[in-house]
Tab-separated table of C-alpha atoms in Angstrom:
chain	number	residue	atom	x	y	z
A	37	MET	CA	0.000	0.000	0.000
A	38	ILE	CA	1.409	3.365	-1.031
A	39	LEU	CA	1.602	6.075	1.637
A	40	ASN	CA	-1.034	8.790	1.317
A	41	ASP	CA	-0.030	12.471	1.394
A	42	MET	CA	-0.767	12.902	5.119
A	43	GLN	CA	1.271	9.796	5.972
A	44	LYS	CA	4.193	10.935	3.769
A	45	GLU	CA	4.276	14.321	5.483
A	46	VAL	CA	4.809	12.614	8.857
A	47	VAL	CA	7.373	10.082	7.586
A	48	TYR	CA	9.618	12.759	6.051
A	49	SER	CA	8.978	15.641	8.480
A	50	ASN	CA	11.960	17.511	9.944
A	51	GLU	CA	9.923	18.960	12.834
A	52	ARG	CA	11.627	18.325	16.158
A	53	PHE	CA	8.421	17.804	18.150
A	54	LEU	CA	5.375	16.242	16.541
A	55	PHE	CA	2.022	15.018	17.723
A	56	LEU	CA	0.240	12.760	15.269
A	57	LEU	CA	-3.518	12.687	15.790
A	58	ALA	CA	-4.174	9.291	14.248
A	59	GLY	CA	-7.757	8.097	13.848
A	60	ALA	CA	-8.861	4.466	14.163
A	61	GLY	CA	-7.642	2.336	11.245
A	62	SER	CA	-5.608	5.191	9.741
A	63	GLY	CA	-2.314	3.288	9.397
A	64	LYS	CA	-0.416	4.885	12.285
A	65	THR	CA	1.779	1.825	12.967
A	66	ARG	CA	2.842	1.806	9.343
A	67	VAL	CA	3.761	5.507	9.546
A	68	ILE	CA	5.938	4.923	12.642
A	69	ILE	CA	7.644	1.970	10.938
A	70	GLU	CA	8.264	3.864	7.682
A	71	ARG	CA	9.656	6.857	9.601
A	72	ILE	CA	12.066	4.640	11.562
A	73	LYS	CA	13.178	2.941	8.312
A	74	HIS	CA	13.645	6.359	6.687
A	75	LEU	CA	15.786	7.595	9.615
A	76	ILE	CA	18.002	4.498	9.511
A	77	HIS	CA	18.317	4.862	5.733
A	78	SER	CA	19.296	8.532	6.253
A	79	GLY	CA	22.196	7.450	8.490
A	80	VAL	CA	20.736	7.788	11.985
A	81	PRO	CA	22.468	5.126	14.148
A	82	VAL	CA	20.031	2.386	15.140
A	83	ASP	CA	20.963	2.658	18.828
A	84	LYS	CA	19.919	6.335	18.823
A	85	ILE	CA	16.266	5.444	18.093
A	86	LEU	CA	13.815	4.442	20.833
A	87	GLY	CA	10.207	3.351	20.379
A	88	LEU	CA	7.831	3.079	23.339
A	89	THR	CA	4.463	1.389	23.020
A	90	PHE	CA	1.845	-0.065	25.344
A	91	THR	CA	1.803	-3.798	24.673
A	92	HIS	CA	4.469	-6.457	24.146
A	93	LYS	CA	2.506	-7.584	21.098
A	94	ALA	CA	2.699	-4.140	19.448
A	95	ALA	CA	6.451	-3.817	20.185
A	96	LYS	CA	7.141	-7.288	18.764
A	97	GLU	CA	5.030	-6.680	15.666
A	98	MET	CA	6.823	-3.393	14.943
A	99	GLN	CA	10.203	-5.069	15.413
A	100	GLU	CA	9.278	-7.739	12.859
A	101	ARG	CA	7.939	-5.216	10.361
A	102	ILE	CA	11.025	-2.976	10.591
A	103	ASN	CA	13.149	-6.118	10.178
A	104	GLN	CA	15.989	-4.581	12.185
A	105	GLN	CA	16.572	-6.498	15.410
A	106	GLU	CA	18.751	-3.750	16.923
A	107	VAL	CA	15.957	-1.151	16.922
A	108	GLN	CA	14.908	-0.579	20.522
A	109	LEU	CA	11.138	-1.064	20.743
A	110	TYR	CA	9.709	-1.662	24.206
A	111	THR	CA	6.769	-1.107	26.453
A	112	PHE	CA	7.449	1.597	29.074
A	113	HIS	CA	7.818	-1.104	31.731
A	114	GLN	CA	10.139	-3.289	29.647
A	115	PHE	CA	12.368	-0.325	28.903
A	116	ALA	CA	12.401	0.817	32.535
A	117	LEU	CA	13.303	-2.637	33.857
A	118	LYS	CA	15.987	-3.224	31.232
A	119	SER	CA	17.543	0.191	31.979
A	120	LEU	CA	17.445	-0.387	35.744
A	121	LYS	CA	19.231	-3.720	35.326
A	122	ASN	CA	21.822	-2.234	32.951
A	123	MET	CA	22.499	0.958	34.863
A	124	SER	CA	22.195	-0.197	38.461
A	125	ASN	CA	22.206	-3.417	40.394
A	126	TYR	CA	18.430	-3.959	40.457
A	127	PRO	CA	17.856	-7.086	42.546
A	128	TYR	CA	14.061	-7.147	42.915
A	129	GLN	CA	11.592	-9.773	41.810
A	130	ILE	CA	8.461	-8.587	40.040
A	131	TYR	CA	5.248	-8.805	42.024
A	132	ASN	CA	2.412	-10.273	40.018
A	133	GLU	CA	-1.146	-9.225	40.847
A	134	GLU	CA	-2.166	-12.860	40.455
A	135	ASP	CA	-0.583	-13.460	43.890
A	136	GLN	CA	-3.895	-11.946	45.084
A	137	LEU	CA	-2.676	-10.453	48.335
A	138	PHE	CA	-5.067	-7.552	47.716
A	139	SER	CA	-8.346	-7.111	45.862
A	140	LYS	CA	-8.618	-5.870	42.262
A	141	ASP	CA	-10.050	-2.528	43.442
A	142	GLN	CA	-7.202	-2.071	45.925
A	143	HIS	CA	-4.643	-2.788	43.195
A	144	LEU	CA	-6.338	-0.242	40.937
A	145	ALA	CA	-6.334	2.446	43.632
A	146	ILE	CA	-2.623	1.829	44.350
A	147	THR	CA	-1.780	1.893	40.628
A	148	LYS	CA	-3.598	5.214	40.164
A	149	TYR	CA	-1.822	6.689	43.188
A	150	LYS	CA	1.621	5.643	41.946
A	151	ASN	CA	0.934	6.627	38.326
A	152	SER	CA	-0.029	10.116	39.461
A	153	TYR	CA	3.378	10.226	41.198
A	154	PHE	CA	1.608	10.411	44.565
A	155	LYS	CA	-0.553	13.392	43.630
A	156	THR	CA	-3.938	11.671	44.072
A	157	LYS	CA	-5.426	10.518	47.393
A	158	LYS	CA	-3.370	7.858	49.138
A	159	PRO	CA	-5.306	4.566	49.410
A	160	LYS	CA	-5.896	3.192	52.930
A	161	CYS	CA	-4.199	-0.103	52.089
A	162	TYR	CA	-1.098	1.539	50.562
A	163	ASP	CA	1.352	1.241	53.500
A	164	GLU	CA	0.335	-2.330	54.226
A	165	TYR	CA	0.741	-3.181	50.533
A	166	GLN	CA	4.233	-1.649	50.299
A	167	LEU	CA	5.276	-3.421	53.506
A	168	LYS	CA	4.162	-6.774	52.052
A	169	LEU	CA	6.163	-6.082	48.879
A	170	SER	CA	9.335	-5.197	50.769
A	171	THR	CA	8.935	-8.290	52.987
A	172	TYR	CA	8.968	-10.463	49.851
A	173	HIS	CA	11.724	-8.302	48.300
A	174	LYS	CA	9.447	-7.510	45.366
A	175	LYS	CA	8.474	-4.490	43.281
A	176	ASP	CA	5.317	-4.041	41.239
A	177	PHE	CA	5.211	-2.632	37.697
A	178	ASP	CA	4.453	0.880	38.928
A	179	ASP	CA	7.429	0.788	41.328
A	180	ILE	CA	9.633	-0.070	38.367
A	181	LEU	CA	8.574	3.156	36.626
A	182	ILE	CA	9.096	5.181	39.842
A	183	ASP	CA	12.582	3.680	40.380
A	184	PHE	CA	13.440	4.337	36.745
A	185	TYR	CA	12.317	7.959	37.086
A	186	HIS	CA	14.613	8.372	40.116
A	187	LEU	CA	17.479	6.725	38.235
A	188	LEU	CA	17.011	9.166	35.344
A	189	ASP	CA	17.189	12.004	37.847
A	190	GLN	CA	20.724	10.906	38.659
A	191	HIS	CA	21.887	9.644	35.243
A	192	SER	CA	19.636	11.264	32.649
A	193	ARG	CA	22.408	11.826	30.136
A	194	LYS	CA	23.468	8.189	30.095
A	195	LEU	CA	20.447	7.481	27.895
A	196	ASN	CA	20.946	9.722	24.922
A	197	TYR	CA	18.448	9.237	22.080
A	198	GLN	CA	18.199	11.266	18.894
A	199	TYR	CA	14.683	10.073	18.063
A	200	ILE	CA	11.943	8.914	20.426
A	201	PHE	CA	8.581	7.538	19.322
A	202	VAL	CA	5.653	7.053	21.711
A	203	ASP	CA	2.686	5.075	20.407
A	204	GLU	CA	-0.829	5.051	21.967
A	205	PHE	CA	0.028	8.347	23.653
A	206	GLN	CA	-3.584	8.820	24.807
A	207	ASP	CA	-2.992	5.954	27.270
A	208	THR	CA	0.000	7.653	28.936
A	209	ASN	CA	-0.146	8.432	32.637
A	210	TYR	CA	1.513	11.309	34.474
A	211	LEU	CA	4.478	9.216	35.636
A	212	GLN	CA	5.221	7.957	32.111
A	213	TYR	CA	5.088	11.514	30.801
A	214	MET	CA	7.568	12.602	33.497
A	215	ILE	CA	9.895	9.780	32.343
A	216	LEU	CA	9.547	10.885	28.713
A	217	LYS	CA	10.484	14.455	29.671
A	218	LYS	CA	13.648	13.165	31.396
A	219	LEU	CA	14.605	11.228	28.233
A	220	ILE	CA	14.337	14.301	25.988
A	221	GLY	CA	17.801	15.800	25.551
A	222	LYS	CA	18.954	18.973	23.754
A	223	GLU	CA	19.009	17.247	20.358
A	224	THR	CA	16.160	14.742	20.790
A	225	HIS	CA	13.351	14.622	18.220
A	226	VAL	CA	10.025	13.269	19.479
A	227	LEU	CA	6.977	11.871	17.697
A	228	CYS	CA	3.994	11.042	19.904
A	229	VAL	CA	1.101	9.255	18.237
A	230	GLY	CA	-2.372	8.904	19.663
A	231	ASP	CA	-6.111	9.355	19.452
A	232	PRO	CA	-7.976	10.946	22.385
A	233	ASP	CA	-11.177	9.348	21.031
A	234	GLN	CA	-9.679	5.953	21.896
A	235	SER	CA	-8.509	6.825	25.412
A	236	ILE	CA	-10.074	4.030	27.499
A	237	TYR	CA	-7.715	3.556	30.454
A	238	GLN	CA	-8.719	6.471	32.673
A	239	PHE	CA	-9.651	3.987	35.418
A	240	ARG	CA	-5.969	2.998	35.545
A	241	GLY	CA	-4.626	6.542	35.651
A	242	ALA	CA	-4.180	7.289	31.928
A	243	GLN	CA	-4.848	10.917	31.045
A	244	ALA	CA	-5.635	11.997	27.498
A	245	LYS	CA	-5.001	15.624	28.603
A	246	ILE	CA	-1.280	14.756	28.633
A	247	ILE	CA	-1.510	15.152	24.837
A	248	SER	CA	-2.374	18.863	25.250
A	249	GLN	CA	0.332	19.162	27.908
A	250	TYR	CA	2.985	17.729	25.555
A	251	ILE	CA	1.861	19.987	22.666
A	252	LYS	CA	2.082	23.018	24.997
A	253	ASP	CA	5.365	22.034	26.718
A	254	TYR	CA	7.238	21.490	23.444
A	255	GLN	CA	5.245	23.628	20.980
A	256	ALA	CA	4.730	20.391	19.089
A	257	LYS	CA	3.325	20.517	15.580
A	258	VAL	CA	0.020	18.644	15.263
A	259	MET	CA	-0.489	16.474	12.192
A	260	LYS	CA	-3.533	14.332	11.449
A	261	LEU	CA	-4.296	10.971	9.871
A	262	THR	CA	-8.014	10.840	9.167
A	263	ILE	CA	-8.446	8.310	6.343
A	264	ASN	CA	-9.772	5.072	7.823
A	265	TYR	CA	-8.595	2.017	5.840
A	266	ARG	CA	-10.392	-0.530	7.996
A	267	SER	CA	-14.140	0.003	8.125
A	268	ASN	CA	-16.755	0.568	5.435
A	269	ALA	CA	-18.464	3.951	4.978
A	270	THR	CA	-21.514	3.059	7.104
A	271	ILE	CA	-19.468	2.036	10.139
A	272	VAL	CA	-17.302	5.163	9.881
A	273	GLU	CA	-20.343	7.447	9.528
A	274	HIS	CA	-22.077	6.071	12.626
A	275	ALA	CA	-18.874	5.919	14.707
A	276	ASN	CA	-18.264	9.609	13.871
A	277	ARG	CA	-21.847	10.420	14.830
A	278	LEU	CA	-21.416	8.764	18.247
A	279	ILE	CA	-18.050	10.265	19.229
A	280	LYS	CA	-19.098	13.819	18.311
A	281	ARG	CA	-21.182	13.796	21.506
A	282	ASN	CA	-17.972	13.966	23.563
A	283	TYR	CA	-16.196	17.195	24.417
A	284	ARG	CA	-13.011	17.050	22.319
A	285	THR	CA	-10.174	19.587	22.243
A	286	LEU	CA	-8.575	17.901	19.214
A	287	LYS	CA	-11.362	17.335	16.710
A	288	LYS	CA	-11.290	15.103	13.667
A	289	ASP	CA	-13.750	13.217	11.511
A	290	LEU	CA	-12.760	9.844	10.116
A	291	ILE	CA	-13.000	9.590	6.340
A	292	PRO	CA	-13.687	6.102	4.932
A	293	TYR	CA	-11.323	4.781	2.260
A	294	ASP	CA	-13.823	1.973	1.575
A	295	VAL	CA	-16.958	3.763	0.311
A	296	SER	CA	-19.103	0.598	0.276
A	297	THR	CA	-22.105	0.519	2.591
A	298	GLN	CA	-23.455	-2.282	4.751
A	299	GLN	CA	-26.312	-1.678	7.171
A	300	ILE	CA	-25.480	-1.810	10.876
A	301	LYS	CA	-28.097	-3.966	12.579
A	302	SER	CA	-29.375	-3.674	16.137
A	303	TYR	CA	-31.661	-6.301	17.653
A	304	MET	CA	-33.675	-6.421	20.820
A	305	PHE	CA	-34.276	-9.834	22.381
A	306	MET	CA	-36.798	-10.627	25.099
A	307	TYR	CA	-34.417	-12.909	27.022
A	308	ILE	CA	-30.690	-13.493	27.269
A	309	GLU	CA	-30.966	-17.165	26.144
A	310	GLU	CA	-32.687	-16.032	22.937
A	311	GLU	CA	-29.857	-13.563	22.271
A	312	ALA	CA	-27.200	-16.253	22.833
A	313	PHE	CA	-28.855	-18.705	20.429
A	314	ALA	CA	-29.243	-16.041	17.726
A	315	ILE	CA	-25.545	-15.099	17.999
A	316	PHE	CA	-24.617	-18.782	17.680
A	317	LYS	CA	-26.696	-19.004	14.467
A	318	TRP	CA	-25.153	-15.818	13.030
A	319	ILE	CA	-21.656	-17.142	13.679
A	320	LYS	CA	-22.495	-20.390	11.862
A	321	THR	CA	-23.969	-18.453	8.919
A	322	TYR	CA	-20.893	-16.229	8.595
A	323	ILE	CA	-18.572	-19.250	8.706
A	324	ASN	CA	-20.705	-20.989	6.042
A	325	GLN	CA	-20.332	-17.853	3.901
A	326	GLY	CA	-16.561	-18.332	4.027
A	327	ILE	CA	-15.612	-15.925	6.818
A	328	LYS	CA	-12.887	-17.503	8.954
A	329	PRO	CA	-13.666	-17.968	12.676
A	330	GLN	CA	-10.782	-15.703	13.732
A	331	GLU	CA	-12.324	-12.884	11.662
A	332	ILE	CA	-15.380	-12.874	13.950
A	333	ALA	CA	-15.414	-11.099	17.327
A	334	ILE	CA	-18.029	-10.968	20.052
A	335	LEU	CA	-17.332	-7.915	22.200
A	336	PHE	CA	-18.774	-7.051	25.599
A	337	ARG	CA	-18.276	-4.517	28.375
A	338	GLN	CA	-17.813	-7.095	31.150
A	339	HIS	CA	-17.040	-10.808	31.219
A	340	HIS	CA	-20.231	-11.889	33.010
A	341	ARG	CA	-22.327	-10.665	30.071
A	342	CYS	CA	-21.078	-13.443	27.747
A	343	PHE	CA	-21.816	-16.292	30.201
A	344	TYR	CA	-25.006	-17.483	28.464
A	345	LEU	CA	-23.364	-17.277	25.066
A	346	ILE	CA	-20.513	-19.515	26.254
A	347	GLN	CA	-23.051	-22.004	27.686
A	348	THR	CA	-24.962	-22.012	24.386
A	349	LEU	CA	-21.841	-22.546	22.290
A	350	LYS	CA	-20.904	-25.499	24.511
A	351	GLN	CA	-24.392	-27.011	24.347
A	352	GLN	CA	-24.401	-26.771	20.561
A	353	GLY	CA	-21.050	-28.553	20.421
A	354	PHE	CA	-19.492	-25.490	18.817
A	355	THR	CA	-15.736	-26.012	18.651
A	356	TYR	CA	-14.601	-22.694	17.206
A	357	PHE	CA	-14.311	-20.733	20.427
A	358	LYS	CA	-12.072	-20.582	23.454
A	359	GLU	CA	-13.523	-20.036	26.892
A	360	LYS	CA	-10.578	-19.873	29.270
A	361	SER	CA	-7.986	-18.043	27.258
A	362	PHE	CA	-9.359	-14.743	26.080
A	363	GLU	CA	-6.275	-14.214	24.018
A	364	TYR	CA	-6.244	-13.730	20.269
A	365	ASP	CA	-6.038	-17.090	18.505
A	366	GLN	CA	-5.743	-18.015	14.839
A	367	THR	CA	-8.429	-20.713	14.735
A	368	TYR	CA	-11.174	-19.517	17.045
A	369	ILE	CA	-13.810	-16.832	17.118
A	370	ASN	CA	-12.856	-14.112	19.571
A	371	LEU	CA	-14.833	-13.535	22.751
A	372	LEU	CA	-13.259	-10.359	24.080
A	373	THR	CA	-13.903	-7.457	26.394
A	374	ILE	CA	-13.666	-4.192	24.462
A	375	HIS	CA	-10.422	-3.359	26.302
A	376	GLN	CA	-8.928	-6.642	25.033
A	377	ALA	CA	-10.033	-5.859	21.470
A	378	LYS	CA	-8.167	-2.529	21.336
A	379	GLY	CA	-5.792	-2.465	18.365
A	380	LEU	CA	-7.418	-5.473	16.672
A	381	GLU	CA	-9.743	-5.667	13.662
A	382	PHE	CA	-12.315	-8.187	12.401
A	383	GLU	CA	-14.609	-8.769	9.422
A	384	VAL	CA	-17.569	-9.253	11.780
A	385	VAL	CA	-18.121	-7.568	15.146
A	386	ILE	CA	-21.102	-8.310	17.377
A	387	ILE	CA	-21.373	-6.001	20.394
A	388	LEU	CA	-23.601	-7.724	22.913
A	389	GLY	CA	-25.140	-6.426	26.119
A	390	LEU	CA	-26.056	-2.934	24.971
A	391	GLU	CA	-28.408	-2.258	27.857
A	392	ALA	CA	-28.558	0.833	30.043
A	393	TYR	CA	-26.466	0.229	33.203
A	394	THR	CA	-24.558	-2.591	31.496
A	395	PHE	CA	-22.962	-0.480	28.783
A	396	PRO	CA	-22.591	2.362	29.634
A	397	SER	CA	-22.001	0.817	33.048
A	398	SER	CA	-23.988	1.910	36.096
A	399	HIS	CA	-21.098	4.018	37.427
A	400	THR	CA	-21.396	6.592	34.678
A	401	TYR	CA	-23.502	9.259	36.341
A	402	GLN	CA	-20.565	11.681	35.945
A	403	LYS	CA	-20.118	13.328	32.546
A	404	GLU	CA	-16.418	12.428	32.463
A	405	LEU	CA	-17.101	8.734	33.088
A	406	LEU	CA	-19.871	8.652	30.485
A	407	GLU	CA	-17.450	10.124	27.941
A	408	GLU	CA	-14.952	7.356	28.747
A	409	GLU	CA	-17.674	4.729	28.120
A	410	ARG	CA	-18.598	6.466	24.856
A	411	ARG	CA	-14.961	6.231	23.744
A	412	LEU	CA	-15.131	2.528	24.602
A	413	MET	CA	-18.162	2.154	22.336
A	414	PHE	CA	-16.292	4.045	19.589
A	415	VAL	CA	-13.359	1.625	19.930
A	416	ALA	CA	-15.766	-1.344	19.751
A	417	MET	CA	-17.501	-0.054	16.600
A	418	THR	CA	-14.258	0.742	14.799
A	419	ARG	CA	-12.932	-2.822	15.211
A	420	ALA	CA	-15.371	-3.904	12.456
A	421	LYS	CA	-14.402	-3.965	8.803
A	422	LYS	CA	-17.696	-5.011	7.140
A	423	HIS	CA	-20.396	-6.380	9.450
A	424	LEU	CA	-21.475	-4.752	12.714
A	425	ILE	CA	-24.361	-5.934	14.909
A	426	PHE	CA	-25.619	-4.589	18.262
A	427	THR	CA	-27.714	-6.695	20.649
A	428	HIS	CA	-29.656	-5.929	23.813
A	429	VAL	CA	-32.129	-7.786	25.994
A	430	ARG	CA	-35.438	-6.521	27.383
A	431	TYR	CA	-35.612	-8.666	30.557
A	432	ASN	CA	-32.628	-9.569	32.690
A	433	SER	CA	-32.317	-12.871	34.572
A	434	TYR	CA	-34.329	-11.383	37.489
A	435	MET	CA	-37.134	-10.548	35.024
A	436	GLN	CA	-36.498	-6.843	35.480
A	437	ARG	CA	-37.168	-4.718	32.441
A	438	GLN	CA	-34.100	-3.038	30.928
A	439	LYS	CA	-33.785	-0.038	28.640
A	440	PRO	CA	-31.532	-0.154	25.593
A	441	SER	CA	-28.173	1.626	25.817
A	442	LEU	CA	-28.280	5.297	24.847
A	443	PHE	CA	-25.254	4.580	22.597
A	444	ILE	CA	-27.474	2.804	20.043
A	445	LYS	CA	-29.518	5.961	19.487
A	446	GLU	CA	-26.452	8.222	19.695
A	447	ALA	CA	-24.822	6.217	16.902
A	448	GLY	CA	-27.942	6.859	14.802
A	449	ILE	CA	-29.057	3.209	14.724
A	450	LYS	CA	-32.639	1.968	15.147
A	451	SER	CA	-33.224	-1.283	17.031
A	452	LYS	CA	-35.810	-3.796	15.992
A	453	ILE	CA	-37.278	-6.768	17.821
A	454	TYR	CA	-35.508	-9.922	16.684
A	455	ASN	CA	-37.534	-12.338	14.602
A	456	ASP	CA	-36.032	-15.698	13.862
A	457	GLU	CA	-36.689	-15.506	10.145
């Protein structure tokens, strides 16, 4: 695929500080890769380039696509740990949350506190938690970033990069931004890439406003990628319609490259069992039409909402799905939370559980939290290439009547009662 004009401008730019506002499916990873290749080709030493991203998978994929093993591409945590081991005698073991010494909510509160660099309210369990860690001679992932930040305070010039790339910048927290600032030397060029419309980790301390902070701190030039190469025109139109309801400082409309149209369907079921059986039948139909199982994704806001679907798939002897491992797999349909689906794409996406108080979740009485849920819905919609279906159920398992999610209407879609034609 040839680079479009907007992509070329970023790849060959000489600006020292750039922010790339990259819409869903706009080819941002390719732009980062082509820019790194261009820099190496122009004579920039490979060890003077650093790429920071948010998942091991993304770092590995970029490494393979650049085809240059020496290029340093890491997650923030990987890079911090590697640097701590190289630059100081770092003897700690990593604490894994699966040890379950504390509840999920306690872990989240501690993470937020550390990621704010101790600027938010200190959780009650914090001192007890830190004491436990030191007893076991362990550090958690957030401690690694804090220790790395302190190390940079003492040895900031030891790490001297000419070019730094930060992907998924909308998911950056305050502590990570402080680390980035320490890594920027007198000659460093920086490209941060992100999309505030896909910022969905606020609950963990990520702050999309760090984008505005970076632009202000470094007078960064803002460039945009708005052509969506993933989804058809209908999906793009309705995703745009939904996200416009949010307050956005950096505005953009996605423009579909694929101008074909395919109606988005939304169905209301009376009961959850009926919904599960219908989804099973749709999956079978799509597979019979030649769509591979791994090109189909069932997305939901929370795990419990797919329980009946899993039971139904088992009862029907359906072999093309994985229950325990929610990881991406080449031979199975994907049952994923929307957070797990971030960065992925599928021919068919079915978003189930679009009821009020399920999605958006019941905690969203604050405007800010509702906007976060709306971004989550935007992410879910823009995973789909061709087929997109919404489902919701009128009566829950306690026979209480439920309203449909406001996101269906906001996206400009009309629901109809499901008839098993």
